[in-house]
Coordinates of C-alpha atoms in Angstrom, one line a residue:
Chain A
M5 CA 90.9 138.3 94.3
K6 CA 93.8 139.8 92.4
R7 CA 94.3 139.4 88.7
I8 CA 97.0 136.8 88.8
T9 CA 97.0 134.0 91.5
I10 CA 100.9 132.0 91.7
L11 CA 100.7 128.7 93.4
T12 CA 103.7 127.5 94.9
G13 CA 104.3 125.1 97.3
H14 CA 106.2 121.6 98.3
Y15 CA 105.2 119.0 95.8
G16 CA 102.3 116.9 97.3
S17 CA 100.8 120.1 98.7
G18 CA 97.9 120.3 96.3
K19 CA 98.8 123.1 94.1
S20 CA 97.6 121.5 91.1
E21 CA 93.8 120.4 92.3
I22 CA 93.8 124.0 94.1
A23 CA 94.6 125.5 90.8
V24 CA 91.8 123.8 88.5
N25 CA 89.3 124.1 91.8
L26 CA 90.1 128.2 91.8
A27 CA 90.0 128.5 87.9
L28 CA 86.7 127.0 88.1
K29 CA 85.2 128.4 90.8
K30 CA 86.8 131.9 90.4
S31 CA 85.6 132.1 86.4
L32 CA 89.3 132.8 85.7
N33 CA 90.0 132.2 81.9
T34 CA 93.4 131.1 81.9
L35 CA 95.7 128.3 83.6
V36 CA 99.3 128.2 83.5
D37 CA 100.7 124.8 84.1
L38 CA 104.4 125.0 85.0
D39 CA 104.9 121.6 86.5
I40 CA 108.2 120.3 85.4
I41 CA 108.6 118.3 88.6
N42 CA 106.0 116.0 88.4
P43 CA 105.5 113.0 85.8
Y44 CA 101.6 112.6 86.6
F45 CA 98.1 114.2 88.0
R46 CA 99.6 117.0 86.5
S47 CA 96.6 120.2 85.4
R48 CA 97.2 119.8 81.7
S49 CA 95.7 116.1 82.2
I50 CA 92.1 117.8 82.1
S51 CA 93.0 120.7 80.0
T52 CA 90.3 119.4 77.7
F53 CA 87.5 119.8 80.6
L54 CA 88.9 122.9 81.4
K55 CA 88.6 124.1 77.8
E56 CA 85.2 123.2 78.1
N57 CA 84.4 125.3 80.8
G58 CA 86.5 128.5 79.2
I59 CA 89.8 128.1 80.6
D60 CA 92.5 128.1 78.4
V61 CA 95.3 125.5 79.6
I62 CA 98.8 127.1 78.7
E63 CA 100.9 123.5 79.1
S64 CA 104.6 123.3 79.2
T65 CA 104.7 120.1 77.0
I66 CA 106.0 120.1 73.5
E67 CA 103.3 119.3 71.5
N68 CA 102.6 115.3 70.7
A69 CA 104.9 114.5 73.6
S70 CA 101.9 115.1 76.4
G71 CA 103.9 112.3 78.3
S72 CA 106.9 113.9 78.5
D73 CA 108.8 114.8 81.4
L74 CA 111.1 117.3 79.7
P75 CA 112.0 120.4 81.5
F76 CA 110.6 122.2 78.6
I77 CA 108.6 125.8 79.5
S78 CA 106.0 127.4 76.9
S79 CA 106.9 130.8 76.1
K80 CA 103.1 131.5 76.3
G81 CA 103.7 131.4 80.0
S82 CA 104.3 135.2 80.0
R83 CA 100.8 136.1 78.4
P84 CA 99.1 136.8 81.7
F85 CA 101.3 139.3 83.3
V86 CA 101.1 140.9 79.4
N87 CA 97.7 140.7 78.7
K88 CA 95.2 142.5 81.1
D89 CA 92.4 140.5 80.1
L90 CA 93.6 137.4 81.4
K91 CA 92.7 136.1 84.5
A92 CA 94.9 133.9 85.4
V93 CA 96.3 131.0 87.8
Y94 CA 100.1 129.3 87.8
D95 CA 100.4 126.0 89.1
L96 CA 104.1 125.7 89.4
G97 CA 105.8 122.4 90.1
G98 CA 107.4 121.5 93.6
T99 CA 110.2 122.5 95.6
R100 CA 112.3 125.3 94.5
H101 CA 113.3 123.7 91.4
G102 CA 109.6 124.4 90.3
A103 CA 109.4 127.8 91.7
K104 CA 112.2 128.9 90.6
L105 CA 110.7 129.0 86.9
M106 CA 109.0 132.3 87.6
K107 CA 112.8 133.8 87.2
Q108 CA 112.2 134.4 83.8
F109 CA 109.3 135.9 83.6
D110 CA 111.2 138.7 85.4
A111 CA 111.2 141.0 82.6
F112 CA 107.3 141.1 81.9
I113 CA 106.5 140.7 85.7
K114 CA 105.5 145.1 85.7
N115 CA 102.9 145.3 88.4
L116 CA 103.6 143.2 91.3
D117 CA 99.8 144.7 93.0
E118 CA 98.1 142.4 90.5
I119 CA 99.7 139.5 91.6
D120 CA 99.0 137.1 94.8
V121 CA 101.8 134.5 95.4
L122 CA 100.4 132.4 97.7
M123 CA 102.4 129.0 99.5
V124 CA 99.9 125.9 99.6
V125 CA 100.6 123.9 102.9
N126 CA 99.6 120.7 104.3
I127 CA 100.8 120.1 107.7
Y128 CA 100.6 116.0 107.4
R129 CA 103.3 116.2 104.3
E130 CA 106.5 115.7 106.3
E131 CA 108.7 118.5 104.8
T132 CA 106.5 121.2 106.2
D133 CA 105.5 119.7 109.3
S134 CA 106.3 122.3 111.7
V135 CA 106.9 125.8 112.3
A136 CA 110.2 126.1 111.5
K137 CA 110.5 124.0 108.2
I138 CA 107.5 125.9 107.0
L139 CA 109.3 129.3 107.4
A140 CA 112.4 128.0 105.9
T141 CA 110.7 126.5 103.1
I142 CA 109.1 130.2 102.3
D143 CA 112.8 131.3 102.4
D144 CA 113.9 128.8 100.0
L145 CA 111.0 129.3 97.6
E146 CA 111.2 133.0 97.6
A147 CA 115.2 132.7 97.2
A148 CA 114.2 130.5 94.2
S149 CA 111.6 132.1 92.5
Q150 CA 113.0 136.1 93.5
L151 CA 109.4 136.5 94.0
R152 CA 107.8 138.0 97.5
I153 CA 105.3 135.0 99.3
T154 CA 102.0 137.4 99.9
G155 CA 99.9 134.4 101.5
L156 CA 99.0 131.2 102.5
I157 CA 97.1 128.4 101.7
N158 CA 95.7 126.1 104.2
N159 CA 95.6 122.7 102.4
T160 CA 96.0 120.6 105.5
N161 CA 94.3 117.2 104.9
L162 CA 94.7 113.4 105.0
M163 CA 92.4 112.6 101.8
D164 CA 89.5 110.9 103.3
F165 CA 90.5 111.0 106.6
T166 CA 90.2 114.3 106.8
D167 CA 87.8 116.1 109.4
E168 CA 87.6 119.3 111.1
S169 CA 90.5 118.9 113.7
V170 CA 92.6 117.6 111.1
I171 CA 92.5 121.2 109.3
R172 CA 92.7 123.1 112.5
A173 CA 95.9 121.3 113.3
G174 CA 97.4 123.1 110.1
E175 CA 95.8 126.5 110.8
N176 CA 96.7 126.7 113.8
I177 CA 100.6 126.3 112.3
L178 CA 99.8 128.7 109.9
K179 CA 98.5 131.1 112.4
E180 CA 102.1 131.4 114.0
V181 CA 103.6 131.2 109.9
S182 CA 101.1 134.2 109.3
K183 CA 102.0 136.1 112.3
K184 CA 105.6 135.8 112.0
K185 CA 105.9 136.1 108.4
D186 CA 102.8 139.0 108.3
I187 CA 101.1 137.5 105.4
P188 CA 97.7 136.4 105.8
I189 CA 96.3 133.2 105.3
K190 CA 94.4 133.7 102.1
Y191 CA 92.1 130.4 101.7
T192 CA 91.3 127.5 103.5
C193 CA 90.6 124.4 101.6
V194 CA 87.8 122.3 102.8
E195 CA 87.1 118.8 100.7
E196 CA 83.7 118.5 99.7
H197 CA 83.0 115.1 101.3
V198 CA 84.2 116.8 104.6
K199 CA 81.8 117.8 107.2
A200 CA 83.5 120.6 108.2
T201 CA 81.0 123.5 109.1
G202 CA 83.2 125.8 111.8
D203 CA 84.8 129.0 110.1
F204 CA 88.2 128.6 109.2
L205 CA 90.9 132.1 108.8
G206 CA 90.9 133.1 105.0
E207 CA 88.2 132.5 102.3
R208 CA 86.7 128.9 102.5
L209 CA 87.8 126.7 98.8
S210 CA 85.4 124.2 98.6
L211 CA 87.9 121.6 96.9
R212 CA 87.3 118.7 94.9
R213 CA 89.8 116.5 93.5
Y214 CA 89.6 116.2 89.4
L215 CA 92.6 115.0 88.8
A216 CA 92.5 112.0 91.3
E217 CA 89.1 111.6 89.8
K218 CA 89.6 111.6 86.8
T219 CA 92.2 108.6 86.9
L220 CA 91.1 107.0 89.2
G221 CA 87.2 107.6 89.4
I222 CA 85.7 106.6 93.3
G223 CA 88.9 104.4 93.8
G224 CA 91.1 107.8 94.0
H225 CA 89.4 108.0 97.6
Y226 CA 90.3 105.1 99.3
G227 CA 90.2 104.6 103.2
K228 CA 87.2 105.5 106.0
R229 CA 84.4 106.0 103.1
Chain B
M3 CA 104.0 108.4 114.2
G4 CA 100.5 108.9 112.7
K5 CA 99.0 109.5 109.6
V6 CA 101.0 111.3 107.5
L7 CA 100.5 111.9 103.4
M8 CA 103.1 111.1 101.0
K9 CA 103.9 110.2 97.7
G10 CA 104.2 106.4 96.8
N11 CA 107.6 106.4 95.4
E12 CA 108.3 108.9 99.2
A13 CA 106.7 106.2 101.1
M14 CA 107.9 103.8 99.6
A15 CA 111.7 104.4 100.3
L16 CA 110.7 105.3 103.9
A17 CA 109.4 101.5 104.2
A18 CA 112.6 100.3 102.6
I19 CA 114.3 102.3 105.6
K20 CA 111.5 101.5 108.6
G21 CA 112.1 97.6 107.0
G22 CA 115.7 97.5 108.2
C23 CA 117.6 98.4 104.5
D24 CA 121.2 98.5 105.3
A25 CA 122.1 100.0 101.4
F26 CA 120.5 100.9 98.4
F27 CA 122.2 101.0 94.8
G28 CA 120.3 102.6 91.7
Y29 CA 120.2 104.3 88.6
P30 CA 117.0 107.0 88.0
I31 CA 114.2 106.6 85.5
T32 CA 110.9 108.1 85.1
P33 CA 108.2 107.6 86.9
Q34 CA 110.5 105.9 89.9
N35 CA 112.8 109.1 90.5
E36 CA 111.7 110.1 94.1
I37 CA 112.9 106.6 95.3
P38 CA 116.9 107.4 95.3
E39 CA 116.0 111.1 95.4
Y40 CA 114.3 110.4 99.0
L41 CA 116.8 107.7 100.0
S42 CA 120.0 109.9 98.9
Y43 CA 119.2 112.3 101.8
H44 CA 117.4 110.1 104.3
M45 CA 120.0 106.9 104.2
V46 CA 122.9 109.3 104.5
K47 CA 121.2 110.7 107.8
E48 CA 120.6 107.2 108.9
G49 CA 124.2 106.1 108.4
R50 CA 123.4 103.8 105.7
V51 CA 124.7 103.6 101.9
F52 CA 123.0 105.1 99.4
V53 CA 124.7 104.7 95.8
Q54 CA 123.6 106.0 92.8
A55 CA 125.7 103.9 90.5
E56 CA 126.9 104.4 87.1
S57 CA 124.2 101.8 85.4
E58 CA 121.2 99.6 86.2
V59 CA 123.5 96.6 85.5
A60 CA 126.2 97.8 88.0
A61 CA 123.4 98.6 90.5
I62 CA 122.2 95.1 90.7
N63 CA 125.7 93.5 90.8
M64 CA 126.3 96.0 93.6
V65 CA 123.1 94.7 95.2
Y66 CA 124.6 91.0 94.7
G67 CA 127.8 91.8 96.1
A68 CA 126.2 93.7 99.4
A69 CA 123.7 91.0 99.5
G70 CA 126.3 88.5 99.8
A71 CA 128.2 90.4 102.3
G72 CA 124.9 90.0 104.5
A73 CA 123.4 93.3 104.2
R74 CA 119.4 94.1 103.8
V75 CA 119.7 95.7 99.9
L76 CA 117.0 97.6 98.1
T77 CA 117.2 98.6 94.3
S78 CA 114.4 100.3 92.7
S79 CA 113.5 100.7 88.6
S80 CA 111.2 101.6 86.0
S81 CA 110.3 98.6 83.2
P82 CA 113.4 99.2 80.5
G83 CA 115.6 99.8 83.6
I84 CA 114.4 96.3 84.8
A85 CA 115.1 94.6 81.7
L86 CA 118.5 95.8 82.4
K87 CA 118.8 93.9 85.5
Q88 CA 117.5 90.7 84.7
E89 CA 120.8 89.3 84.3
G90 CA 121.6 90.1 88.0
I91 CA 118.4 89.3 89.0
S92 CA 118.9 85.2 87.8
Y93 CA 122.3 85.2 89.5
L94 CA 121.2 86.4 92.9
A95 CA 118.5 84.1 92.8
G96 CA 120.9 81.5 91.6
A97 CA 123.1 82.5 94.4
E98 CA 120.0 82.2 96.9
L99 CA 120.8 85.9 97.7
P100 CA 117.8 88.0 99.7
C101 CA 117.3 91.3 97.7
V102 CA 114.1 93.5 97.6
I103 CA 113.3 95.3 94.3
I104 CA 111.1 97.5 93.6
S105 CA 109.7 98.1 90.0
V106 CA 107.5 101.5 88.8
M107 CA 105.9 100.3 86.0
R108 CA 106.1 102.2 82.6
G109 CA 104.7 101.9 79.1
G110 CA 106.6 99.5 76.7
P111 CA 108.1 98.0 74.9
G112 CA 111.6 99.4 74.7
L113 CA 112.0 102.8 75.8
G114 CA 108.0 102.7 75.6
G115 CA 106.9 106.4 77.8
I116 CA 106.8 107.4 80.8
Q117 CA 102.9 106.7 81.7
P118 CA 101.8 104.3 84.2
S119 CA 101.5 100.5 82.8
Q120 CA 100.9 96.7 83.6
G121 CA 103.2 95.5 80.9
D122 CA 105.7 94.1 82.8
Y123 CA 103.7 91.4 84.2
N124 CA 105.5 88.7 81.9
Q125 CA 108.8 90.2 82.6
I126 CA 108.3 89.7 86.9
T127 CA 106.8 86.9 87.1
R128 CA 108.3 84.8 84.3
G129 CA 111.6 86.6 84.6
G130 CA 114.0 87.9 81.6
G131 CA 116.8 86.5 83.3
N132 CA 117.9 82.3 82.5
G133 CA 117.3 79.5 84.3
D134 CA 114.4 77.8 86.8
Y135 CA 114.3 80.6 88.9
H136 CA 111.2 82.7 90.5
L137 CA 111.0 86.0 92.2
L138 CA 108.4 86.3 95.0
A139 CA 106.1 89.4 93.5
F140 CA 103.9 91.2 94.9
A141 CA 101.5 93.7 93.2
P142 CA 99.9 95.9 96.1
E143 CA 96.7 98.5 95.4
S144 CA 97.2 101.5 97.5
L145 CA 99.9 103.0 99.4
Q146 CA 99.2 101.3 102.7
E147 CA 99.2 97.7 101.4
T148 CA 102.5 99.0 99.5
V149 CA 104.4 100.3 102.6
D150 CA 103.5 97.4 104.5
I151 CA 104.4 94.9 101.6
V152 CA 108.1 96.6 101.6
K153 CA 108.6 96.5 105.1
Q154 CA 107.5 92.8 104.8
S155 CA 109.6 91.9 102.2
F156 CA 113.2 92.1 103.4
D157 CA 112.1 89.9 106.1
L158 CA 110.8 87.4 103.0
A159 CA 113.9 87.4 101.1
D160 CA 115.8 86.7 103.9
Y161 CA 114.0 83.8 105.2
Y162 CA 113.7 82.2 101.4
R163 CA 116.9 83.4 100.4
N164 CA 115.5 84.9 97.4
P165 CA 114.7 88.0 96.0
V166 CA 111.6 89.6 96.4
I167 CA 110.0 92.2 94.1
I168 CA 107.3 94.8 94.4
A169 CA 105.7 95.4 91.1
V170 CA 103.6 98.8 90.9
D171 CA 102.2 100.5 88.3
G172 CA 103.5 104.5 87.7
L173 CA 100.5 105.7 89.2
I174 CA 101.0 104.0 92.7
G175 CA 104.4 105.3 92.4
Q176 CA 103.2 108.8 91.6
M177 CA 99.7 109.3 93.8
M178 CA 99.3 110.8 97.1
E179 CA 98.0 109.4 99.8
P180 CA 97.7 109.0 103.5
V181 CA 99.6 106.3 105.6
E182 CA 100.7 104.9 108.7
I183 CA 104.2 104.0 108.4
D184 CA 105.0 102.2 111.6
K185 CA 101.9 100.2 111.3
E186 CA 103.0 96.6 112.5
V187 CA 103.7 93.9 109.7
P188 CA 104.0 90.5 110.3
K189 CA 107.7 88.8 111.4
K190 CA 109.4 85.6 110.3
T191 CA 111.7 84.2 112.4
L192 CA 115.2 84.4 110.8
Q193 CA 118.3 82.3 110.7
A194 CA 121.6 84.1 111.0
K195 CA 123.3 84.8 107.9
D196 CA 126.0 81.7 108.7
W197 CA 126.0 81.4 104.6
A198 CA 127.6 84.8 104.3
A199 CA 130.7 86.4 102.7
D200 CA 131.4 88.9 105.3
G201 CA 134.7 89.0 106.0
H202 CA 134.9 87.0 109.4
S203 CA 135.9 83.4 108.1
G204 CA 138.9 83.4 110.5
E205 CA 136.0 83.5 113.4
R206 CA 134.0 80.7 111.6
G207 CA 137.0 78.4 110.7
K208 CA 135.3 78.1 107.5
R209 CA 135.2 80.6 104.1
N210 CA 131.8 81.1 102.6
T211 CA 131.5 81.6 98.7
I212 CA 128.4 82.7 97.0
V213 CA 128.2 81.6 93.5
S214 CA 125.6 80.7 91.0
L215 CA 128.3 78.3 89.0
H216 CA 127.8 74.4 89.1
L217 CA 129.7 72.7 86.3
D218 CA 128.6 69.3 87.2
A219 CA 124.8 68.6 86.1
Y220 CA 124.1 66.5 88.6
D221 CA 125.5 68.8 90.8
L222 CA 123.4 71.9 88.9
E223 CA 120.2 69.7 88.9
R224 CA 120.3 68.8 93.1
H225 CA 120.6 72.8 93.2
N226 CA 117.7 73.6 91.2
L227 CA 116.0 70.7 93.1
K228 CA 116.7 72.6 96.1
L229 CA 115.5 76.1 95.0
K230 CA 112.6 74.5 93.5
A231 CA 111.5 73.5 97.2
K232 CA 111.8 77.1 98.1
Y233 CA 109.4 77.8 95.4
D234 CA 107.1 75.2 96.2
E235 CA 107.0 76.4 100.2
M236 CA 106.3 80.0 98.9
I237 CA 103.3 78.3 96.2
Q238 CA 102.0 77.0 99.7
N239 CA 102.5 80.0 102.1
E240 CA 102.7 83.3 100.2
Q241 CA 99.5 83.5 97.9
R242 CA 97.8 86.8 98.8
Y243 CA 94.4 88.1 97.5
E244 CA 91.3 90.0 98.3
L245 CA 88.0 88.4 97.3
I246 CA 85.3 91.8 96.7
N247 CA 81.5 91.3 97.0
I248 CA 81.8 87.9 95.0
D249 CA 78.4 86.7 97.2
Q250 CA 75.9 86.7 94.2
A251 CA 78.7 87.7 91.8
E252 CA 77.7 86.5 88.1
V253 CA 80.5 88.5 86.8
V254 CA 84.2 88.1 88.9
I255 CA 86.8 90.9 87.6
V256 CA 90.5 89.9 88.1
A257 CA 92.7 93.1 88.3
Y258 CA 95.6 94.2 90.6
G259 CA 97.0 97.1 91.6
T260 CA 95.7 100.5 90.5
M261 CA 93.6 98.6 87.4
A262 CA 91.8 97.0 91.0
R263 CA 91.2 100.6 92.3
V264 CA 89.5 101.5 89.0
A265 CA 87.7 98.1 89.2
R266 CA 86.0 98.8 92.7
S267 CA 85.0 102.3 91.0
A268 CA 83.3 100.1 87.9
I269 CA 81.4 97.8 90.6
A270 CA 79.6 100.5 92.9
A271 CA 78.4 101.6 89.2
L272 CA 77.4 98.9 88.1
K273 CA 75.7 97.5 91.5
E274 CA 73.4 100.7 91.4
E275 CA 72.1 99.3 88.3
G276 CA 71.5 96.0 89.6
I277 CA 74.4 94.1 88.1
N278 CA 76.4 92.1 90.7
V279 CA 80.0 91.9 89.6
G280 CA 83.0 90.7 92.2
M281 CA 86.4 90.9 92.0
I282 CA 89.7 88.8 92.8
R283 CA 92.2 90.7 93.3
P284 CA 96.0 89.0 93.5
I285 CA 98.2 91.1 96.0
S286 CA 100.8 88.1 95.4
I287 CA 101.4 87.7 91.1
W288 CA 103.9 85.0 91.7
P289 CA 102.7 83.1 93.0
F290 CA 99.4 83.6 91.4
P291 CA 96.6 83.2 93.7
R292 CA 95.3 80.0 92.3
K293 CA 93.3 79.4 95.4
A294 CA 91.5 82.5 95.2
F295 CA 89.2 81.1 91.9
K296 CA 88.3 78.0 93.9
Q297 CA 86.4 80.1 96.3
L298 CA 83.9 81.4 94.0
P299 CA 80.5 80.7 94.1
D300 CA 77.9 78.9 91.4
T301 CA 76.6 82.6 90.4
V302 CA 79.9 83.6 88.7
H303 CA 79.6 82.7 85.1
T304 CA 82.3 84.8 83.4
L305 CA 85.9 86.0 84.9
L306 CA 86.8 89.4 83.5
T307 CA 90.9 90.0 83.4
V308 CA 91.3 94.1 83.4
E309 CA 95.0 95.0 82.7
M310 CA 97.1 98.0 81.9
S311 CA 98.3 95.8 79.2
L312 CA 96.9 93.3 76.0
G313 CA 96.6 90.4 78.1
Q314 CA 99.2 89.2 80.5
M315 CA 98.1 88.4 83.9
N316 CA 95.0 86.8 81.5
Q317 CA 96.7 83.9 80.7
D318 CA 97.5 83.3 84.7
V319 CA 93.5 83.7 84.8
H320 CA 93.3 81.0 82.4
L321 CA 95.7 78.5 84.0
A322 CA 94.1 79.1 87.5
N323 CA 90.4 78.8 85.8
N324 CA 91.2 75.5 84.1
G325 CA 88.6 75.7 81.5
R326 CA 85.8 76.0 84.3
L327 CA 84.5 79.8 83.7
N328 CA 84.2 81.5 80.6
V329 CA 87.1 84.4 80.4
E330 CA 87.1 87.6 78.9
F331 CA 89.6 90.5 79.1
Y332 CA 89.7 94.0 78.3
G333 CA 93.0 96.2 78.5
R334 CA 94.9 99.5 77.5
A335 CA 98.4 99.8 76.5
G336 CA 100.9 102.3 76.4
G337 CA 100.2 104.0 79.3
V338 CA 96.6 104.9 78.8
V339 CA 94.7 103.9 81.8
P340 CA 90.6 102.1 81.3
E341 CA 88.6 104.5 83.2
T342 CA 85.8 103.5 85.2
Q343 CA 83.2 103.3 82.0
E344 CA 85.1 101.5 80.1
I345 CA 85.0 98.5 82.4
V346 CA 81.2 99.1 83.1
D347 CA 80.7 98.9 79.1
A348 CA 82.9 95.6 79.2
V349 CA 80.8 93.8 82.1
K350 CA 77.2 95.1 80.2
K351 CA 78.7 93.6 77.3
I352 CA 79.6 90.0 78.9
V353 CA 75.9 90.2 80.4
K354 CA 74.3 91.5 77.7
G355 CA 75.4 88.8 75.3
R356 CA 74.9 86.0 77.8
N357 CA 71.3 87.4 78.4
Q358 CA 70.2 87.4 74.3

């Protein structure tokens, strides 16, 4: 895993839950939450829990106004590019509007070799439900962030209705995207409750929905179970 | 179309399109902005009308105009925005115009905050507009239920010739969940809108006017009684609720929307400790589902109302209960969502107090 992982994608693709899981499971020490799109379900909403687990959360929120949705960006967001001791994951807001925030760090990004820019995809989101739409989204996000997307994360799921075939449907589409763009599928996310024993492309990332659970308890799971 | 994963606000917007919405008029406010954002693109694509008005007041009066012309109309907003719309809503009810209103509630009063709340229960069920009127008001808990209700609401609005409001807290607007958009929902048999001021008076041979002004007191009273007959029909036919785990329950939680989901977690946790707790989950909040309270077994000694407010629905719980059972309340306000453990503790306190 590279020292810095930047997560981008459409809103609702699962970036924040993945950022939290990566930070916890890969022993990262910094999570940079640059989401200026969503007012709720942001990784900063569990920053106390993350801090207890040795993860410093750099939040783009004005102090004492955690509920604000002002497009405020913490200047600390550039730290991981400068301080080599930081192992970080960036959680960007959805769409090109979230991705374009990366542009301001241009001057600090000296070594692209230590950075992975991963696009999170769930093919059950309307905006990324086909190869053509995903390719168009990649172009859009790259143009906005001025960063090359170096890999894909298959986060195809229907929450509690997910089974192996759901994940496989995403994999089949992403395989084609991967071939066309010549970028690998880096991770496949499988939520803890999903019974899927097969091998998936890339590393398997066992996922727990910390942000949804924080607010809703098991009531956050709604459906089959 | 099978299941897709959607954000609550997007799902409500798409459901409105599927429900036959001809026109949307609104003004942006967090946490419901994805509704106009989605509609700004998709309504135009479908050849329908989308207008971002210059204010909430303008938007609701555009709703009045379009509904008066016979269109199926939607507006959406959040708490302070709905407050601004109250005058127009009263006019719509007075002129018997159908429309659908989505309210994605945030903390108040005043500008308040942008975190989720249920602090507008009184605003929605009692109305901030003037006069004897009611809105048919629903408060779903999941995205599937929300989508189904939004779709039905256009039919219900036309059937009753009355505004229908769907009230969700901000969390439902912002959360992601799988939904089946094309799921069948019950339909009403509807009359043609021969009352609409639709520019066809020549063919009709009579001119339709849309008005809520009745200067003669007896005339206005007759109009009031006509409206009341519709409200009575709603009270008879539209009480919707879910009873959860009430057999053998000693405490029954009353909660709606997101609070009902957190309460489900609390009920499961308490069951593991051998405490039987049930729930009345109002789905319609006006009419309030009084019928549900008559179905509780004798094992129940206490109702516990849980709200993301300091006790608004609790008044309706007291009225429905009519002094029969003990009523307790637990709530948080300002955008704070009670967590599972807080509800568990509130129930345990009741049970412990009773056993002492």
